[in-house]
CSV table of C-alpha atoms and ligand atoms in Angstrom, one decimal:
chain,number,residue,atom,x,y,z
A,4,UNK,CA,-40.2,177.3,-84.7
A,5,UNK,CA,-38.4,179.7,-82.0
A,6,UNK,CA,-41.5,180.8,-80.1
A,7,UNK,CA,-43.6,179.0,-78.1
A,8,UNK,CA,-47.2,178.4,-79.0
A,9,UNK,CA,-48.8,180.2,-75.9
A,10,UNK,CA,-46.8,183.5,-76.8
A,11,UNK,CA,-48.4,186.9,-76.9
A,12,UNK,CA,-47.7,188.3,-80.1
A,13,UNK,CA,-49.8,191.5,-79.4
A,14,UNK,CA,-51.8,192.4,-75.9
A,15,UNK,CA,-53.9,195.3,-75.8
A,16,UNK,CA,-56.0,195.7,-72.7
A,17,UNK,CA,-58.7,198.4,-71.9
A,18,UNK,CA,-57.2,200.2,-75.3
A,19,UNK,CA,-59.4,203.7,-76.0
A,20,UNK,CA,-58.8,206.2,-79.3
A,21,UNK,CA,-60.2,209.2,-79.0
A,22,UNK,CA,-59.4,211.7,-81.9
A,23,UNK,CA,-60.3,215.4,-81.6
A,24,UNK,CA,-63.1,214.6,-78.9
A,25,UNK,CA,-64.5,211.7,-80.9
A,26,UNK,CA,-63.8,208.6,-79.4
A,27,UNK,CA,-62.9,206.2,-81.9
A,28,UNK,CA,-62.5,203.1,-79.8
A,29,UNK,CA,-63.5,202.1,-76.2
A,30,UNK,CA,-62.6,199.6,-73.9
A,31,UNK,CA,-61.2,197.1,-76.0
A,32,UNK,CA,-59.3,193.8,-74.8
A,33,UNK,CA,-57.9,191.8,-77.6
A,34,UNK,CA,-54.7,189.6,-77.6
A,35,UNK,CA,-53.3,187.5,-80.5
A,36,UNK,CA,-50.8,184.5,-79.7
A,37,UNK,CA,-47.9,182.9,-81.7
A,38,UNK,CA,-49.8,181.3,-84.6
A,39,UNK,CA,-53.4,182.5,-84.0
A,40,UNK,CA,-55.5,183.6,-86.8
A,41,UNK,CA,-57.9,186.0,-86.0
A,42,UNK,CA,-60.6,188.1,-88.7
A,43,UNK,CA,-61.8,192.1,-87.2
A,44,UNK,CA,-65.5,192.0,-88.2
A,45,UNK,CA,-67.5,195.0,-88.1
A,46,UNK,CA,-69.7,196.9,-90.0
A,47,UNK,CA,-68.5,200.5,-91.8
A,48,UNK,CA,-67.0,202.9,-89.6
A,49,UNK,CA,-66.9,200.8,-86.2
A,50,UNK,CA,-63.2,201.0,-85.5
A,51,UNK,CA,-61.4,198.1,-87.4
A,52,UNK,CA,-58.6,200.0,-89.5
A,53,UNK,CA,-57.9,201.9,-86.4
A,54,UNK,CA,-57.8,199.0,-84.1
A,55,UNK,CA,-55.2,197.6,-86.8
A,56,UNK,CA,-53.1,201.2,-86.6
A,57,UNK,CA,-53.0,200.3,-82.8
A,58,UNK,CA,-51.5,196.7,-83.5
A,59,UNK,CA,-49.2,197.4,-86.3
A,60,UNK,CA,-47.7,200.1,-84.4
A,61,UNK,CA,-49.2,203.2,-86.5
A,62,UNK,CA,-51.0,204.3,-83.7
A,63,UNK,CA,-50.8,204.5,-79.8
A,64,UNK,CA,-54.0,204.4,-77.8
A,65,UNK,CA,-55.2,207.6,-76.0
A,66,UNK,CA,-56.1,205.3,-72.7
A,67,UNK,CA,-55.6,201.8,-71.6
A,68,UNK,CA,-52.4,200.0,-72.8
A,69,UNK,CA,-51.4,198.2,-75.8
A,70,UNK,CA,-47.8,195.4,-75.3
A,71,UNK,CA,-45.9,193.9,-78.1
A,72,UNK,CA,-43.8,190.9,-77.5
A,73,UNK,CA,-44.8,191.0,-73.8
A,74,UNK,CA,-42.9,194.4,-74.0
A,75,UNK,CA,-44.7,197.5,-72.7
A,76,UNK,CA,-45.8,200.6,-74.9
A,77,UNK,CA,-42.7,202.2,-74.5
A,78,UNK,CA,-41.3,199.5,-76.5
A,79,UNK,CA,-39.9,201.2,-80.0
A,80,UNK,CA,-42.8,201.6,-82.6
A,81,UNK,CA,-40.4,201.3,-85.2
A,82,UNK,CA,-39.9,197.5,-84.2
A,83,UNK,CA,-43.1,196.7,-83.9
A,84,UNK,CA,-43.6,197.7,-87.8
A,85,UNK,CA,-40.5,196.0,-88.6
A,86,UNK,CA,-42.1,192.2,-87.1
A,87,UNK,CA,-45.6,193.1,-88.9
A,88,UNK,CA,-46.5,192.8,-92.6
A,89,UNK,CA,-49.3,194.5,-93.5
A,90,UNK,CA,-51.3,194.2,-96.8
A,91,UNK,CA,-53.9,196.4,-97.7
A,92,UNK,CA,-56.1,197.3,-100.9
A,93,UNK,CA,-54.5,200.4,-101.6
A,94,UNK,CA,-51.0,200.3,-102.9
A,95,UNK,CA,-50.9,203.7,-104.6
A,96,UNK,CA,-47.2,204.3,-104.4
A,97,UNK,CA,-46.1,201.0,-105.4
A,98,UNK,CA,-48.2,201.4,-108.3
A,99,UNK,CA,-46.1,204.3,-110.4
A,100,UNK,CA,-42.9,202.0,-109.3
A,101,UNK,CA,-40.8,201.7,-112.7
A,102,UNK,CA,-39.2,198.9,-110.4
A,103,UNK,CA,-39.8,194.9,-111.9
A,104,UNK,CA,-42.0,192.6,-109.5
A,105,UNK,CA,-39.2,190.9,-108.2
A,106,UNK,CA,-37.6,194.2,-107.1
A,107,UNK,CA,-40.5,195.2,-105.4
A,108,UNK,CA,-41.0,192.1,-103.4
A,109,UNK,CA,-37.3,192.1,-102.4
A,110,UNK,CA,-37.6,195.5,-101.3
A,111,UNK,CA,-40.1,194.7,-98.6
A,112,UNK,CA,-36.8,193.2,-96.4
A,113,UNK,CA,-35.5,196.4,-95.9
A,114,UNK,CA,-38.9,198.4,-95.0
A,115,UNK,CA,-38.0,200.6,-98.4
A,116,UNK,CA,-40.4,201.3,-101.3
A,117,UNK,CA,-37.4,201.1,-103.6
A,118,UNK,CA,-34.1,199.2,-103.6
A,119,UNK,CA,-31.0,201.4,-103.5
A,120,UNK,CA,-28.0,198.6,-103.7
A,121,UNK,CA,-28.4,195.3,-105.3
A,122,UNK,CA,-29.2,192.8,-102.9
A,123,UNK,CA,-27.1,189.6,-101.5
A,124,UNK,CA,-28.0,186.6,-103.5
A,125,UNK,CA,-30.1,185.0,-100.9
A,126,UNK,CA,-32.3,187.6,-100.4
A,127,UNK,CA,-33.5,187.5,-103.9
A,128,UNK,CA,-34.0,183.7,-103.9
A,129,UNK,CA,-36.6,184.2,-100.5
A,130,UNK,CA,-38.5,186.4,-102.6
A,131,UNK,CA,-38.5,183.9,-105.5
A,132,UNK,CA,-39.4,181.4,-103.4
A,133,UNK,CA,-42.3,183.2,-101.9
A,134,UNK,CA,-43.7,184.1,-105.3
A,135,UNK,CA,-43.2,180.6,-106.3
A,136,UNK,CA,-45.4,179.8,-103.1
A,137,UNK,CA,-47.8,182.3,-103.9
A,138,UNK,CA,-48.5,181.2,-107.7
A,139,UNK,CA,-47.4,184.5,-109.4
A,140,UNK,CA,-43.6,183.6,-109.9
A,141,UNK,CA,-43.9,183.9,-114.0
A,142,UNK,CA,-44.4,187.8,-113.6
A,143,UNK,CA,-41.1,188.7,-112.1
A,144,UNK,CA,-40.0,190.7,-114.5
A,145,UNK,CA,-43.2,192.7,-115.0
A,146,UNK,CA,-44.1,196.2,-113.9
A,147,UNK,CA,-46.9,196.1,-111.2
A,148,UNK,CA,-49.3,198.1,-112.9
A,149,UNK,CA,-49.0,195.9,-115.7
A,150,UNK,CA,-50.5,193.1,-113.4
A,151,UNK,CA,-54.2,192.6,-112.4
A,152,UNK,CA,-55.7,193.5,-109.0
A,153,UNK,CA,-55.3,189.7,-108.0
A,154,UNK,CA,-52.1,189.4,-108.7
A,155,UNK,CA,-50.8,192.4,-107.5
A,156,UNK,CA,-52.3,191.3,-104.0
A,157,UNK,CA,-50.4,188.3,-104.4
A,158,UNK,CA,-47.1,190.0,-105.2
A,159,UNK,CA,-47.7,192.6,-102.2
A,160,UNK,CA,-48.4,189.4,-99.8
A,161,UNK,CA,-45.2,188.0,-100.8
A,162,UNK,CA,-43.2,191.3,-100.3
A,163,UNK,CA,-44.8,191.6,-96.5
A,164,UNK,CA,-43.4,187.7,-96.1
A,165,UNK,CA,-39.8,189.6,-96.8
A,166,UNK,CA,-39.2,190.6,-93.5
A,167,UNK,CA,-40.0,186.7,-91.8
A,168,UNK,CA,-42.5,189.0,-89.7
A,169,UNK,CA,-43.9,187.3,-86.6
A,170,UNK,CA,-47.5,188.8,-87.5
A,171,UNK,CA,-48.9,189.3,-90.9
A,172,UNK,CA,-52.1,191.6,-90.8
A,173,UNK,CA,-54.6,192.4,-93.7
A,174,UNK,CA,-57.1,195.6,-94.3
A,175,UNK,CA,-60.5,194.4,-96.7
A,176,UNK,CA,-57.3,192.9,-98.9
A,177,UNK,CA,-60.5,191.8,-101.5
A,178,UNK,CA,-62.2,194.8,-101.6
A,179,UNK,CA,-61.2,195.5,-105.5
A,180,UNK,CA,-61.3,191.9,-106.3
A,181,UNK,CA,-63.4,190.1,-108.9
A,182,UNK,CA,-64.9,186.5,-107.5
A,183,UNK,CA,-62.6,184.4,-109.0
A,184,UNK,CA,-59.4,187.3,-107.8
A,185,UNK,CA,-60.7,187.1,-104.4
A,186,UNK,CA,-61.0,183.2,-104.2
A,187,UNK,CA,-57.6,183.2,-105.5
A,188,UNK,CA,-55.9,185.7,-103.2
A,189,UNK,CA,-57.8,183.5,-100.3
A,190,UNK,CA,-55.6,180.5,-101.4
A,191,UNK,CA,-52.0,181.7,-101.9
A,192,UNK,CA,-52.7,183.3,-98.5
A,193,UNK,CA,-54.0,179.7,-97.0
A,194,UNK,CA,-50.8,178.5,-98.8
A,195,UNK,CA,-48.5,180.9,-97.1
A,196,UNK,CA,-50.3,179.9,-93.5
A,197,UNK,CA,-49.5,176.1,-94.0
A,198,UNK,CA,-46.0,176.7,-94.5
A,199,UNK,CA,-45.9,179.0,-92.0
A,200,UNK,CA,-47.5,177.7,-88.6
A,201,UNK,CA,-46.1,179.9,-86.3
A,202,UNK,CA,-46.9,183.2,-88.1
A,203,UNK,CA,-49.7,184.6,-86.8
A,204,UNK,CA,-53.1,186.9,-89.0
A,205,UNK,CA,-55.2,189.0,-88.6
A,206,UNK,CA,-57.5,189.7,-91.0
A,207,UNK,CA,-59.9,192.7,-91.4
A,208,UNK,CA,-62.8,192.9,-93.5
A,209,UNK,CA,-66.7,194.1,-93.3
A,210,UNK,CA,-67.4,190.9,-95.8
A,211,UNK,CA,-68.4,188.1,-93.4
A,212,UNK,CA,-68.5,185.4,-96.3
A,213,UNK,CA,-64.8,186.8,-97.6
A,214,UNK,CA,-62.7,185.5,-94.0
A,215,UNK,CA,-60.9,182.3,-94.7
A,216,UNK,CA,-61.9,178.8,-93.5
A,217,UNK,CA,-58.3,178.8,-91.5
A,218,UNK,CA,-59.3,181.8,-89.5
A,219,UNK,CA,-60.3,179.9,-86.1
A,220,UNK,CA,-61.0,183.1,-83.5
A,221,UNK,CA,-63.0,186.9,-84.5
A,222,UNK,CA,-63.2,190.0,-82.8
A,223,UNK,CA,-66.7,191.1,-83.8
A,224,UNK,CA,-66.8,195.7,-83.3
A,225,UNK,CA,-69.8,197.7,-83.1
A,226,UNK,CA,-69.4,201.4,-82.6
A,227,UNK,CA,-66.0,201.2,-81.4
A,228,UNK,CA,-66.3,198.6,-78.8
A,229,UNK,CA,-66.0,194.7,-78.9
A,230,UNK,CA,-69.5,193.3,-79.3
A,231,UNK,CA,-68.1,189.7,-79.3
A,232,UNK,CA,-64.8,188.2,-79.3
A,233,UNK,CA,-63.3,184.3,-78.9
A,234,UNK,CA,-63.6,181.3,-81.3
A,235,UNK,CA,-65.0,182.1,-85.1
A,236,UNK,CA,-68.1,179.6,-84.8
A,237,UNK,CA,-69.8,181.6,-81.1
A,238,UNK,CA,-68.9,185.1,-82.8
A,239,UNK,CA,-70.3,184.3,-86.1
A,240,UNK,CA,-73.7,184.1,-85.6
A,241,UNK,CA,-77.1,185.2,-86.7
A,242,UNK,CA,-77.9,186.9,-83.3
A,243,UNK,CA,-74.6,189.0,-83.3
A,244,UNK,CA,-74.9,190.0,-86.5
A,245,UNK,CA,-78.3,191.0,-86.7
A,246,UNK,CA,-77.4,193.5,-84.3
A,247,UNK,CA,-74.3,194.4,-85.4
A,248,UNK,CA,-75.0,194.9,-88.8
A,249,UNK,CA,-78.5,196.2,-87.6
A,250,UNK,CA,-80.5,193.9,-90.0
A,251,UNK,CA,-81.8,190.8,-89.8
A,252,UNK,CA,-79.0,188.0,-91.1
A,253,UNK,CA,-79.3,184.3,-91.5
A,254,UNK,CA,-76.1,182.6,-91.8
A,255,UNK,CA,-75.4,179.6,-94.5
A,256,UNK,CA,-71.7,177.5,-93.9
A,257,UNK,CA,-70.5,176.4,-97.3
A,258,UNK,CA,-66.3,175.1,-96.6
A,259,UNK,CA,-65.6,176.3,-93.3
A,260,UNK,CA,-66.8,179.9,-94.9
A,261,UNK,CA,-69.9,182.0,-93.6
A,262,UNK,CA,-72.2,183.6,-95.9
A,263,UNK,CA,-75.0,185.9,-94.2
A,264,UNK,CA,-78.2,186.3,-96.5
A,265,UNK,CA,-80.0,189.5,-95.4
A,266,UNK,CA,-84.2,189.5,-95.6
B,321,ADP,N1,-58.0,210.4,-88.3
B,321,ADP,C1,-59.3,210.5,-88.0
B,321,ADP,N2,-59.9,211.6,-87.6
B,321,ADP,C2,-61.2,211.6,-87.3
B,321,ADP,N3,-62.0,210.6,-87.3
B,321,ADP,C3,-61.5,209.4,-87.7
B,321,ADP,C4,-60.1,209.3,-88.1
B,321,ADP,N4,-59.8,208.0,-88.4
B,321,ADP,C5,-61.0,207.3,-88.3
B,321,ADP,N5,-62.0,208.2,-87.9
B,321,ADP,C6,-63.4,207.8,-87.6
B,321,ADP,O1,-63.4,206.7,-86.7
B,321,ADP,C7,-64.4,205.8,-87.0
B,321,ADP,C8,-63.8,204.4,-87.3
B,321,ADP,O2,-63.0,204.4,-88.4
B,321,ADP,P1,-62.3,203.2,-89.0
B,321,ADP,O3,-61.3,202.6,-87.9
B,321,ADP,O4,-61.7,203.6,-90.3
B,321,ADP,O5,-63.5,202.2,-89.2
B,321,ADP,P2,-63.6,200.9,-90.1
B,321,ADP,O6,-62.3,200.5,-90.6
B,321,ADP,O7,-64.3,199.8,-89.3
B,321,ADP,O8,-64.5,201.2,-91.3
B,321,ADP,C9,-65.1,206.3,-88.2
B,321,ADP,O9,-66.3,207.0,-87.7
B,321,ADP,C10,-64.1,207.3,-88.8
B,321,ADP,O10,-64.8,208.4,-89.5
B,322,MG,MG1,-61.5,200.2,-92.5
């Protein structure tokens, strides 16, 4: 492990979006540290893919001031995308690829959506190994659209593990999921966390009961601000979500998971 545990992997402080006149976000303090996994709950619309922009480097804020790698702001975007994997539900590009599996993971060390040269012999055996890791090394040779929606997600986790990024980060990754897909997308990406303690998540969803039992701190938005933010089990609660979510939730725990029941 090169870093040391207390690192700051990401520090935004007093961090405001505003985007023609709206504001977007306001106010918000959030750091993430070497190894830290952290889930962005919120309801519809409250600021969580744009407070992910911010962090993966897509984005600067309009006030306050985000640091990478206890660098300042002015610190190259361009690097900051190159240390974070990022894994969302929409993979529309990636989709028409004529490219095999294997190709398309391998291509995620270079930052291309295609391979241009072949690629040195060790590079190719990283992305075995990840796909091995991830339980989908049997379709290497396929086309991703001939995969389903579970396993493409697997495939597009291992291709963001190309890189050895320092941060991996996640956008509703289950929303086209089926139960069983989702459950086991959940676990190659608990896999990938146990053999990788120093890589840190974050993981975004609106689905409470969806955030993985390894997730140990949550940044909980309402409207663009931080409502409640520190360790899973004092933001995850019926009182904070009731008002969040703006109906009234009772929470079960089932496996280190949360499942809110509305009435
Ligand atoms: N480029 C944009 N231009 C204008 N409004 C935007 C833009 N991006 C996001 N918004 C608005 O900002 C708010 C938060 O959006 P978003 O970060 O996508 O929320 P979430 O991911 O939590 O659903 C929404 O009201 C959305 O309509
Ligand atoms: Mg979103």
């Amino acid at each position: 492990m090169s870093k040391k545990s207390s690192e700051l992997i990401v520090d935004l402080s007093r961090v405001g979006v505003r985007i023609k006149d709206k504001k977007i976000l306001s106010d918000v303090n959030f750091s993430v540290r070497t190894g830290e996994r952290w889930a962005i709950v919120g309801p519809n619309g409250s600021g969580k893919t744009t407070l992910l922009r911010i962090v993966n480097g897509y984005l600067r804020p309009s006030s306050g001031r985000a640091s990478f790698d206890r660098e300042d702001d002015e610190v190259e975007l361009d690097r900051v995308r190159k240390r974070t994997g990022f894994v969302s539900s929409f993979l529309d590009t990636l989709l028409e690829s004529e490219d095999s599996v294997l190709d398309i993971v391998v291509s995620g060390k270079y930052g291309a959506t295609r391979l241009w040269e072949v690629p040195p012999y060790e590079v190719v055996q990283r992305a075995r190994r990840l796909m091995r890791q991830l339980g989908c090394g049997k379709f290497e040779d396929r086309r991703l659209s001939e995969l389903s929606q579970g396993e493409r997600q697997k495939i597009l986790i291992a291709r963001s593990m190309m890189p050895d990024p320092v941060l991996l980060t996640f956008d509703e990754p289950c929303a086209s999921l089926d139960l069983g897909g989702r459950e086991l997308f959940l676990k190659g990406l608990e896999t990938i966390a146990k053999k990788n303690h120093s890589l840190s998540m974050i993981y975004v969803t609106h689905r409470i009961d969806e955030i993985p039992g390894i997730f140990e701190h949550a940044l909980l938005l309402m409207k663009g601000r931080v409502f409640a933010s520190g360790a899973m089990s004092k933001v995850i609660t019926e009182e904070n979500l009731s008002k969040c979510y703006e109906v009234n939730v009772t929470i079960k725990r089932w496996n280190d998971r949360y499942y809110p029941v509305v009435d």
